[in-house]
XYZ file of C-alpha atoms in Angstrom:
301
model
C -16.028 -18.307 -50.826
C -14.681 -20.902 -48.337
C -11.325 -20.642 -46.607
C -9.955 -23.413 -48.789
C -10.247 -21.142 -51.815
C -8.326 -18.278 -50.198
C -4.663 -17.858 -51.041
C -3.648 -17.164 -47.449
C 0.080 -16.637 -48.053
C -0.730 -13.966 -50.654
C -3.366 -12.364 -48.436
C -1.004 -12.244 -45.457
C 1.843 -10.917 -47.601
C -0.435 -7.998 -48.514
C -2.038 -7.459 -45.064
C -0.149 -8.888 -42.076
C -3.160 -8.825 -39.738
C -4.840 -11.543 -41.790
C -2.452 -13.982 -40.165
C -4.853 -13.867 -37.218
C -7.719 -14.935 -39.487
C -5.864 -17.661 -41.336
C -6.013 -21.348 -40.357
C -3.536 -22.390 -37.648
C -1.237 -24.079 -40.133
C -0.125 -20.680 -41.443
C 0.910 -19.442 -37.997
C 3.404 -22.331 -38.044
C 4.727 -21.543 -41.511
C 8.009 -19.647 -41.089
C 7.935 -17.967 -44.491
C 4.332 -16.814 -44.087
C 4.922 -15.507 -40.582
C 8.094 -13.730 -41.700
C 6.171 -11.996 -44.503
C 3.758 -10.662 -41.870
C 6.504 -9.597 -39.464
C 8.308 -7.687 -42.189
C 5.201 -5.492 -42.380
C 4.776 -5.127 -38.612
C 6.859 -6.646 -35.831
C 3.769 -7.073 -33.672
C 2.581 -9.785 -36.055
C 4.646 -12.056 -33.816
C 1.595 -12.252 -31.537
C -0.096 -14.433 -34.161
C 2.868 -16.775 -34.664
C 2.920 -20.301 -33.298
C 4.568 -21.094 -29.988
C 7.407 -22.748 -31.874
C 8.089 -19.685 -34.020
C 7.901 -17.392 -30.975
C 10.889 -19.395 -29.795
C 12.724 -19.042 -33.118
C 15.630 -16.589 -32.696
C 15.665 -15.326 -36.278
C 11.904 -14.726 -36.324
C 11.950 -12.911 -32.982
C 14.950 -10.834 -34.083
C 13.094 -9.690 -37.201
C 10.107 -8.751 -35.031
C 11.802 -6.858 -32.183
C 14.043 -4.904 -34.537
C 10.904 -3.504 -36.138
C 8.904 -3.010 -32.930
C 10.377 -3.622 -29.490
C 6.958 -4.392 -28.049
C 7.056 -7.651 -30.012
C 9.337 -8.981 -27.273
C 6.178 -9.361 -25.184
C 5.083 -12.224 -27.459
C 8.444 -13.988 -27.589
C 9.052 -17.116 -25.574
C 10.535 -16.822 -22.060
C 13.770 -18.220 -23.483
C 13.972 -15.468 -26.106
C 13.264 -12.831 -23.443
C 16.536 -13.872 -21.807
C 18.556 -13.099 -24.934
C 20.668 -9.960 -24.508
C 20.878 -9.146 -28.208
C 17.126 -9.374 -28.642
C 16.569 -7.228 -25.544
C 19.034 -4.626 -26.831
C 17.432 -4.446 -30.265
C 13.981 -4.246 -28.687
C 15.048 -1.026 -26.928
C 16.312 0.416 -30.195
C 20.034 0.017 -29.550
C 22.814 -1.564 -31.560
C 23.716 -4.916 -30.024
C 27.138 -5.352 -31.598
C 29.485 -3.179 -33.645
C 29.431 -3.808 -37.347
C 32.397 -5.960 -38.365
C 35.132 -4.112 -40.254
C 35.985 -5.035 -43.828
C 37.976 -8.229 -44.004
C 41.744 -7.755 -44.263
C 43.563 -8.860 -47.368
C 46.550 -11.140 -46.879
C 49.033 -12.574 -49.308
C 48.807 -16.313 -49.789
C 50.896 -18.771 -51.757
C 52.162 -17.520 -55.103
C 51.534 -13.920 -53.942
C 47.797 -14.420 -54.353
C 45.661 -11.927 -52.408
C 43.125 -13.553 -50.099
C 40.393 -11.652 -48.201
C 39.858 -13.023 -44.729
C 36.251 -13.782 -43.767
C 36.011 -11.521 -40.727
C 32.811 -13.199 -39.496
C 34.835 -16.323 -38.833
C 36.862 -14.267 -36.369
C 34.222 -11.950 -34.896
C 31.027 -13.990 -35.301
C 27.943 -13.333 -37.453
C 27.288 -9.964 -39.060
C 24.315 -8.394 -37.276
C 24.596 -5.056 -39.058
C 21.194 -5.429 -40.716
C 19.477 -6.013 -37.391
C 21.440 -3.169 -35.796
C 20.382 -0.804 -38.564
C 16.705 -1.756 -38.287
C 16.662 -1.415 -34.514
C 18.388 1.977 -34.409
C 16.433 3.515 -37.286
C 13.172 3.677 -35.309
C 12.099 5.441 -32.127
C 13.800 4.167 -28.947
C 11.597 1.994 -26.719
C 13.220 1.727 -23.268
C 9.863 0.737 -21.751
C 10.081 -2.675 -23.439
C 12.456 -3.614 -20.632
C 9.359 -4.781 -18.770
C 9.267 -7.709 -21.210
C 12.914 -8.618 -20.648
C 13.457 -11.562 -18.330
C 13.677 -10.836 -14.627
C 16.934 -12.757 -14.591
C 18.583 -10.058 -16.706
C 16.969 -7.147 -14.886
C 17.960 -8.502 -11.487
C 21.503 -9.651 -12.195
C 23.044 -8.200 -15.340
C 24.446 -4.858 -14.182
C 26.301 -4.192 -17.448
C 23.147 -4.538 -19.535
C 21.037 -2.435 -17.169
C 23.704 0.280 -16.927
C 23.748 0.499 -20.719
C 19.957 0.773 -20.775
C 19.932 3.509 -18.118
C 22.660 5.497 -19.844
C 20.569 5.283 -23.010
C 17.383 6.461 -21.260
C 17.452 7.128 -17.524
C 13.818 6.062 -17.182
C 14.994 2.508 -17.814
C 16.041 2.459 -14.145
C 12.395 1.838 -13.328
C 12.799 -1.752 -14.550
C 15.734 -2.759 -12.352
C 14.601 -5.381 -9.848
C 16.152 -6.872 -6.689
C 18.781 -7.866 -5.873
C 20.413 -5.475 -8.371
C 18.029 -2.685 -7.364
C 19.302 -2.896 -3.782
C 22.982 -2.844 -4.743
C 24.863 0.272 -3.601
C 27.679 -0.525 -6.026
C 25.225 -0.553 -8.920
C 23.734 2.847 -8.057
C 27.205 4.363 -7.647
C 27.924 3.211 -11.190
C 24.648 4.724 -12.396
C 25.670 8.120 -11.004
C 29.263 7.908 -12.221
C 28.505 6.882 -15.798
C 26.466 9.988 -16.648
C 26.803 13.295 -14.789
C 23.714 14.737 -16.442
C 21.105 12.027 -15.874
C 22.664 9.401 -13.597
C 21.708 11.261 -10.431
C 18.127 11.628 -11.700
C 17.820 7.884 -12.297
C 19.304 7.266 -8.868
C 17.054 9.775 -7.112
C 13.862 8.528 -8.703
C 14.425 4.776 -8.587
C 17.025 3.823 -5.975
C 15.380 2.401 -2.831
C 15.338 4.477 0.364
C 17.914 2.202 1.978
C 20.426 3.235 -0.703
C 19.437 6.905 -0.547
C 20.217 6.823 3.174
C 23.884 6.181 2.343
C 25.644 9.504 2.878
C 28.607 8.733 0.590
C 26.382 7.859 -2.372
C 24.137 10.853 -1.747
C 27.121 13.207 -1.664
C 28.247 11.719 -4.986
C 24.825 12.539 -6.433
C 24.901 16.048 -4.940
C 28.289 16.632 -6.519
C 26.705 15.797 -9.889
C 23.805 18.158 -9.169
C 23.181 19.926 -5.835
C 19.409 19.560 -6.221
C 19.889 15.813 -5.731
C 19.653 16.601 -2.021
C 15.893 16.468 -2.352
C 16.173 12.714 -3.010
C 18.091 11.969 0.184
C 16.473 9.491 2.532
C 14.427 10.944 5.410
C 17.140 10.170 7.956
C 19.751 12.159 6.048
C 17.375 15.036 5.384
C 16.848 15.373 9.127
C 20.567 15.344 9.893
C 22.244 18.716 10.346
C 25.662 17.100 9.960
C 24.729 15.650 6.592
C 23.114 18.868 5.361
C 26.309 20.671 6.328
C 28.371 18.143 4.334
C 26.086 18.649 1.344
C 26.500 22.435 1.560
C 30.275 22.012 1.688
C 30.093 20.040 -1.540
C 28.010 22.758 -3.214
C 26.227 25.656 -1.513
C 23.403 25.418 -4.043
C 22.207 22.296 -2.239
C 20.727 24.802 0.215
C 17.829 25.258 -2.209
C 16.805 21.634 -1.653
C 17.395 21.609 2.104
C 14.465 21.389 4.554
C 13.219 24.756 5.792
C 14.595 24.309 9.306
C 18.131 24.132 7.923
C 17.633 27.106 5.630
C 17.090 29.085 8.834
C 20.107 27.621 10.606
C 22.881 30.194 11.080
C 25.696 27.633 10.924
C 24.478 26.258 7.624
C 23.723 29.686 6.196
C 27.210 30.830 7.180
C 28.804 27.849 5.419
C 26.745 28.423 2.273
C 27.185 32.175 2.166
C 30.944 31.916 2.561
C 30.906 30.198 -0.838
C 28.432 32.645 -2.363
C 26.519 35.494 -0.722
C 23.636 34.649 -3.025
C 22.982 31.686 -0.733
C 21.255 34.104 1.655
C 18.480 34.495 -0.894
C 17.386 30.973 0.037
C 17.225 31.605 3.771
C 13.839 30.515 5.088
C 11.014 32.987 5.865
C 11.102 35.519 8.692
C 13.455 33.339 10.656
C 15.743 33.433 7.679
C 15.779 37.220 7.705
C 16.998 37.228 11.288
C 19.491 34.505 10.387
C 20.829 36.693 7.600
C 21.451 39.520 10.033
C 23.146 37.114 12.416
C 25.319 35.645 9.717
C 26.332 38.850 7.942
C 28.760 40.136 10.641
C 30.497 36.754 10.756
C 30.880 36.796 6.989
C 32.282 40.290 7.039
C 34.802 39.344 9.732
C 35.926 36.270 7.772
C 36.223 38.248 4.557
C 38.218 40.965 6.318
C 40.508 38.373 7.893
C 41.008 36.723 4.506
C 41.945 40.087 2.977
C 44.424 40.753 5.778
C 46.136 37.424 5.115
C 46.200 38.215 1.391
C 47.900 41.535 2.081
C 50.761 39.965 4.007
């Protein structure tokens, strides 16, 4: 049976992958392509160049499978709503029910809320958020967004901290941006920062101390210059003695640092380094006892 005898729209409506086998004219047919995409968003790969630049077609595709963004036109990859849906997030809040107002002759009139707030994207939002999140599709989002739009990238990182891997310069080199990453989520912000911020940013003592305040183990992500600085290690210990666990061995055998840590919690001495640490413990213990005794004397006054 020749191709001319095949009912391609019906075949594609039943099995989306047949769009790849059909004559080129069907990859340009919006209704046919849409019937394929409604089965699998990745059917967008078989759509014509024109339809890959059609917002409504791309929206239908990425809401079903974020990886479809890979096949969208460069222009569509710059669209923030499409990028948000591709990740599996809601792009806009659903509009509230329209208010009812009283018109002439006391007639009740419902206001069309979309005229005030814009189109209703609730269907797209629902599709996008009903599937597994796909933060890795950020690699298909335009570099323009990933290099300049801090609000979008902060939202992505708060959603899944691994999204920080897709931030590119100049945003990736921005100290302000990484401070915001840490501040917006105490639980995972410091992890995103530690794993993906460039060394030049992780050499900033103020930002590192902010991360250490969120979690003392963040000290292990400090730049090499800071990790070799006794002054900085001391500052980190003052923020939280538990940072001692992530300090280089030489500082875990330093009596000054051990004294500072153990004055917060004697358990800090458990992290003193090796044999040197044992001697350090003995050196530190009398100083601790004297400080504790002095503190008790002041308390008794």
